[in-house]
Amino acid sequence: MNSTPRCLFRDWRTFACSLRFQSSVRGSEDNQLSGWRKSFKERGEWTSKFELFSPKTSSEGLIMRMIRAPIDLRPGVIKRWWKNKKEEYEMFEQSYIPDRHEILGNDLAAAHFVMYRGGKVKFSNENKWRAGKEHGLPNQKEPGYDLEAVDASDVNLYYQGLFNFKDLKYLKSLRLRNCRHMDDWCLDYISGELGTLEELDLQNCQNITERGLACLYRLQHLRYLNVNGIPQNRSFELTCLLLEETIPGLTIEGVDYVKQ
């Protein structure tokens, strides 16, 4: 018996055609397999109407990243985390509560808010300041309590807390000394909401710049502005000068226009 293998192809052309045919068959099989790996939606098959309510993005990636992330228990990291949580709680606690203003009225609600946090208030029909945690204040709306002055110096007041000063039609004086969270956004809200202000004390509010100071042009009744202890530059001094020219009778304390 002859052990020599028999040639399957007559010539090289037949061999090349056979290779092309095998490659085309193999490609069609690969395409079919890749189609089986697609989801129902990608293959164009029927899906339920509840598909409209399914989330567009999966949270699986975020959850896995949180699980795999290393836990840092260094004292500095824990201290910073606790500080951020305390600030978040204080911001939430100072948020505007419509029911409180509905029951007390805007003036009494603002007075309760300030005195509870260690500040002082004065009403238009009184000559002395009230201090302490809501000492002697009514627990419901009463006539005759028109809030005239607020002293929130050294109070840990955030931007969210300023919403409690809403619609104070008789407020003339606002003192915010050493309020480290006061910034340009806070001045923007104050200038837009407290149009009756005549006195504004911003001493040692380090986060205030000339951009926030420029918003005070809206306070056309303003007569006194204290900016002592605020970092200043040429733009800050120029803004103060423009404010004095824009608001008649305004005096700004704590800025030196002739500084070289």
GROMACS .gro file of C-alpha atoms in nm:
model
  260
    1MET     CA    1   0.000   0.000   0.000
    2ASN     CA    2   0.135   0.340  -0.095
    3SER     CA    3   0.195   0.560   0.217
    4THR     CA    4   0.246   0.877   0.016
    5PRO     CA    5  -0.042   1.125   0.089
    6ARG     CA    6  -0.265   1.190  -0.202
    7CYS     CA    7  -0.278   1.552  -0.326
    8LEU     CA    8  -0.619   1.712  -0.254
    9PHE     CA    9  -0.586   2.001  -0.498
   10ARG     CA   10  -0.505   1.987  -0.867
   11ASP     CA   11  -0.315   2.319  -0.878
   12TRP     CA   12  -0.246   2.632  -0.676
   13ARG     CA   13  -0.561   2.812  -0.802
   14THR     CA   14  -0.784   2.544  -0.653
   15PHE     CA   15  -0.592   2.564  -0.327
   16ALA     CA   16  -0.636   2.948  -0.306
   17CYS     CA   17  -1.010   2.921  -0.373
   18SER     CA   18  -1.043   2.667  -0.094
   19LEU     CA   19  -0.865   2.897   0.150
   20ARG     CA   20  -1.094   3.190   0.063
   21PHE     CA   21  -1.403   2.973   0.113
   22GLN     CA   22  -1.284   2.849   0.452
   23SER     CA   23  -1.207   3.203   0.571
   24SER     CA   24  -1.552   3.327   0.465
   25VAL     CA   25  -1.723   3.041   0.652
   26ARG     CA   26  -1.515   3.107   0.962
   27GLY     CA   27  -1.600   3.481   0.947
   28SER     CA   28  -1.973   3.414   0.927
   29GLU     CA   29  -1.948   3.180   1.228
   30ASP     CA   30  -1.762   3.448   1.427
   31ASN     CA   31  -2.028   3.705   1.343
   32GLN     CA   32  -2.299   3.468   1.455
   33LEU     CA   33  -2.124   3.400   1.784
   34SER     CA   34  -2.073   3.773   1.849
   35GLY     CA   35  -2.443   3.825   1.781
   36TRP     CA   36  -2.534   3.570   2.049
   37ARG     CA   37  -2.329   3.766   2.301
   38LYS     CA   38  -2.532   4.085   2.246
   39SER     CA   39  -2.814   4.186   2.476
   40PHE     CA   40  -3.179   4.163   2.370
   41LYS     CA   41  -3.192   4.536   2.315
   42GLU     CA   42  -2.878   4.538   2.097
   43ARG     CA   43  -3.014   4.252   1.886
   44GLY     CA   44  -3.336   4.444   1.825
   45GLU     CA   45  -3.557   4.185   1.995
   46TRP     CA   46  -3.870   4.259   2.196
   47THR     CA   47  -3.836   4.448   2.528
   48SER     CA   48  -4.094   4.531   2.792
   49LYS     CA   49  -4.254   4.875   2.820
   50PHE     CA   50  -4.106   4.895   3.167
   51GLU     CA   51  -3.775   4.956   2.990
   52LEU     CA   52  -3.878   5.324   2.989
   53PHE     CA   53  -3.846   5.333   3.369
   54SER     CA   54  -3.510   5.159   3.393
   55PRO     CA   55  -3.209   5.374   3.490
   56LYS     CA   56  -3.004   5.499   3.199
   57THR     CA   57  -2.677   5.455   3.384
   58SER     CA   58  -2.583   5.178   3.621
   59SER     CA   59  -2.445   5.252   3.967
   60GLU     CA   60  -2.254   4.926   3.971
   61GLY     CA   61  -1.933   5.099   3.873
   62LEU     CA   62  -1.962   5.358   4.149
   63ILE     CA   63  -2.043   5.094   4.411
   64MET     CA   64  -1.750   4.878   4.308
   65ARG     CA   65  -1.515   5.176   4.322
   66MET     CA   66  -1.637   5.257   4.673
   67ILE     CA   67  -1.583   4.897   4.783
   68ARG     CA   68  -1.237   4.874   4.631
   69ALA     CA   69  -1.124   5.218   4.752
   70PRO     CA   70  -0.874   5.194   5.039
   71ILE     CA   71  -0.995   5.320   5.377
   72ASP     CA   72  -0.771   5.598   5.507
   73LEU     CA   73  -0.779   5.607   5.888
   74ARG     CA   74  -0.505   5.861   5.943
   75PRO     CA   75  -0.591   6.113   6.220
   76GLY     CA   76  -0.568   6.410   5.985
   77VAL     CA   77  -0.808   6.253   5.734
   78ILE     CA   78  -1.059   6.160   6.005
   79LYS     CA   79  -1.041   6.509   6.153
   80ARG     CA   80  -1.101   6.670   5.812
   81TRP     CA   81  -1.395   6.433   5.747
   82TRP     CA   82  -1.552   6.518   6.083
   83LYS     CA   83  -1.507   6.891   6.020
   84ASN     CA   84  -1.684   6.864   5.683
   85LYS     CA   85  -1.972   6.671   5.841
   86LYS     CA   86  -2.013   6.936   6.111
   87GLU     CA   87  -2.023   7.211   5.850
   88GLU     CA   88  -2.283   7.022   5.649
   89TYR     CA   89  -2.498   6.985   5.961
   90GLU     CA   90  -2.464   7.354   6.051
   91MET     CA   91  -2.564   7.456   5.699
   92PHE     CA   92  -2.868   7.231   5.716
   93GLU     CA   93  -2.961   7.363   6.061
   94GLN     CA   94  -2.948   7.723   5.937
   95SER     CA   95  -3.171   7.658   5.637
   96TYR     CA   96  -3.488   7.861   5.586
   97ILE     CA   97  -3.803   7.709   5.743
   98PRO     CA   98  -4.123   7.853   5.589
   99ASP     CA   99  -4.345   7.731   5.876
  100ARG     CA  100  -4.140   7.924   6.132
  101HIS     CA  101  -4.179   8.248   5.938
  102GLU     CA  102  -4.549   8.179   5.887
  103ILE     CA  103  -4.608   8.137   6.263
  104LEU     CA  104  -4.376   8.407   6.397
  105GLY     CA  105  -4.358   8.656   6.113
  106ASN     CA  106  -4.035   8.753   5.941
  107ASP     CA  107  -3.907   8.990   6.213
  108LEU     CA  108  -3.961   8.759   6.510
  109ALA     CA  109  -3.838   8.457   6.314
  110ALA     CA  110  -3.512   8.637   6.233
  111ALA     CA  111  -3.476   8.747   6.596
  112HIS     CA  112  -3.523   8.388   6.721
  113PHE     CA  113  -3.269   8.266   6.466
  114VAL     CA  114  -2.999   8.518   6.566
  115MET     CA  115  -3.046   8.505   6.944
  116TYR     CA  116  -3.044   8.125   6.950
  117ARG     CA  117  -2.693   8.132   6.798
  118GLY     CA  118  -2.553   8.388   7.040
  119GLY     CA  119  -2.630   8.711   6.854
  120LYS     CA  120  -2.815   9.022   6.960
  121VAL     CA  121  -3.117   9.206   6.819
  122LYS     CA  122  -3.291   9.536   6.876
  123PHE     CA  123  -3.649   9.631   6.789
  124SER     CA  124  -3.761   9.974   6.673
  125ASN     CA  125  -3.965  10.049   6.987
  126GLU     CA  126  -3.683   9.954   7.229
  127ASN     CA  127  -3.359  10.125   7.331
  128LYS     CA  128  -3.168   9.819   7.452
  129TRP     CA  129  -3.033   9.511   7.282
  130ARG     CA  130  -3.183   9.168   7.346
  131ALA     CA  131  -2.944   8.875   7.391
  132GLY     CA  132  -2.964   8.514   7.501
  133LYS     CA  133  -3.146   8.216   7.356
  134GLU     CA  134  -3.480   8.369   7.257
  135HIS     CA  135  -3.511   8.538   7.597
  136GLY     CA  136  -3.848   8.711   7.634
  137LEU     CA  137  -3.955   8.675   7.270
  138PRO     CA  138  -4.311   8.574   7.179
  139ASN     CA  139  -4.369   8.231   7.030
  140GLN     CA  140  -4.622   8.356   6.778
  141LYS     CA  141  -4.676   8.657   6.556
  142GLU     CA  142  -4.747   8.978   6.750
  143PRO     CA  143  -4.761   9.342   6.640
  144GLY     CA  144  -4.498   9.590   6.755
  145TYR     CA  145  -4.192   9.371   6.699
  146ASP     CA  146  -4.024   9.544   6.408
  147LEU     CA  147  -3.662   9.430   6.384
  148GLU     CA  148  -3.436   9.735   6.349
  149ALA     CA  149  -3.083   9.606   6.418
  150VAL     CA  150  -2.904   9.271   6.416
  151ASP     CA  151  -2.563   9.201   6.569
  152ALA     CA  152  -2.439   8.863   6.445
  153SER     CA  153  -2.073   8.926   6.526
  154ASP     CA  154  -1.872   8.610   6.595
  155VAL     CA  155  -2.170   8.397   6.492
  156ASN     CA  156  -2.084   8.098   6.272
  157LEU     CA  157  -2.320   8.222   6.002
  158TYR     CA  158  -2.333   8.059   5.658
  159TYR     CA  159  -2.486   8.175   5.332
  160GLN     CA  160  -2.784   7.947   5.397
  161GLY     CA  161  -2.854   8.132   5.721
  162LEU     CA  162  -2.900   8.464   5.545
  163PHE     CA  163  -3.227   8.341   5.399
  164ASN     CA  164  -3.373   8.384   5.748
  165PHE     CA  165  -3.336   8.763   5.701
  166LYS     CA  166  -3.598   8.761   5.429
  167ASP     CA  167  -3.842   9.056   5.396
  168LEU     CA  168  -3.711   9.256   5.693
  169LYS     CA  169  -3.867   9.591   5.600
  170TYR     CA  170  -3.745   9.782   5.906
  171LEU     CA  171  -3.387   9.655   5.936
  172LYS     CA  172  -3.136   9.942   5.940
  173SER     CA  173  -2.822   9.797   6.098
  174LEU     CA  174  -2.642   9.467   6.038
  175ARG     CA  175  -2.317   9.378   6.212
  176LEU     CA  176  -2.124   9.076   6.083
  177ARG     CA  177  -1.785   9.117   6.251
  178ASN     CA  178  -1.558   8.812   6.248
  179CYS     CA  179  -1.802   8.603   6.046
  180ARG     CA  180  -1.547   8.387   5.866
  181HIS     CA  181  -1.797   8.237   5.622
  182MET     CA  182  -1.913   8.570   5.482
  183ASP     CA  183  -1.803   8.604   5.119
  184ASP     CA  184  -1.899   8.777   4.795
  185TRP     CA  185  -2.208   8.560   4.747
  186CYS     CA  186  -2.335   8.667   5.090
  187LEU     CA  187  -2.294   9.035   5.001
  188ASP     CA  188  -2.483   8.975   4.678
  189TYR     CA  189  -2.779   8.835   4.874
  190ILE     CA  190  -2.764   9.110   5.138
  191SER     CA  191  -2.761   9.385   4.879
  192GLY     CA  192  -3.054   9.233   4.693
  193GLU     CA  193  -3.272   9.151   4.995
  194LEU     CA  194  -3.201   9.415   5.263
  195GLY     CA  195  -3.261   9.738   5.079
  196THR     CA  196  -3.337   9.939   5.396
  197LEU     CA  197  -2.989   9.898   5.547
  198GLU     CA  198  -2.816  10.214   5.669
  199GLU     CA  199  -2.524  10.052   5.856
  200LEU     CA  200  -2.321   9.746   5.754
  201ASP     CA  201  -2.024   9.621   5.958
  202LEU     CA  202  -1.799   9.370   5.778
  203GLN     CA  203  -1.489   9.397   5.994
  204ASN     CA  204  -1.252   9.097   5.970
  205CYS     CA  205  -1.461   8.914   5.710
  206GLN     CA  206  -1.157   8.777   5.531
  207ASN     CA  207  -1.333   8.615   5.234
  208ILE     CA  208  -1.481   8.938   5.098
  209THR     CA  209  -1.325   9.093   4.786
  210GLU     CA  210  -1.395   9.392   4.566
  211ARG     CA  211  -1.630   9.178   4.353
  212GLY     CA  212  -1.872   9.131   4.640
  213LEU     CA  213  -1.826   9.487   4.758
  214ALA     CA  214  -1.938   9.617   4.419
  215CYS     CA  215  -2.283   9.461   4.477
  216LEU     CA  216  -2.351   9.710   4.756
  217TYR     CA  217  -2.439   9.982   4.506
  218ARG     CA  218  -2.797   9.856   4.540
  219LEU     CA  219  -2.813   9.977   4.902
  220GLN     CA  220  -2.896  10.337   4.828
  221HIS     CA  221  -2.985  10.407   5.194
  222LEU     CA  222  -2.646  10.290   5.321
  223ARG     CA  223  -2.465  10.556   5.531
  224TYR     CA  224  -2.188  10.361   5.706
  225LEU     CA  225  -1.971  10.071   5.591
  226ASN     CA  226  -1.689   9.916   5.795
  227VAL     CA  227  -1.427   9.717   5.601
  228ASN     CA  228  -1.148   9.708   5.860
  229GLY     CA  229  -0.945   9.387   5.862
  230ILE     CA  230  -1.036   9.285   5.505
  231PRO     CA  231  -0.744   9.215   5.265
  232GLN     CA  232  -0.725   9.508   5.024
  233ASN     CA  233  -0.562   9.596   4.694
  234ARG     CA  234  -0.592   9.872   4.436
  235SER     CA  235  -0.916   9.727   4.295
  236PHE     CA  236  -1.068   9.709   4.644
  237GLU     CA  237  -0.981  10.073   4.715
  238LEU     CA  238  -1.117  10.182   4.377
  239THR     CA  239  -1.443   9.995   4.444
  240CYS     CA  240  -1.482  10.173   4.778
  241LEU     CA  241  -1.424  10.506   4.609
  242LEU     CA  242  -1.685  10.431   4.345
  243LEU     CA  243  -1.934  10.327   4.614
  244GLU     CA  244  -1.893  10.658   4.792
  245GLU     CA  245  -1.957  10.840   4.466
  246THR     CA  246  -2.256  10.621   4.377
  247ILE     CA  247  -2.432  10.627   4.717
  248PRO     CA  248  -2.486  10.982   4.849
  249GLY     CA  249  -2.378  11.031   5.211
  250LEU     CA  250  -2.192  10.701   5.244
  251THR     CA  251  -1.887  10.684   5.472
  252ILE     CA  252  -1.651  10.388   5.446
  253GLU     CA  253  -1.422  10.310   5.737
  254GLY     CA  254  -1.106  10.103   5.705
  255VAL     CA  255  -0.980  10.196   5.358
  256ASP     CA  256  -0.693  10.431   5.272
  257TYR     CA  257  -0.721  10.583   4.926
  258VAL     CA  258  -0.381  10.757   4.938
  259LYS     CA  259  -0.189  10.437   5.014
  260GLN     CA  260   0.114  10.402   4.788
   0.00000   0.00000   0.00000
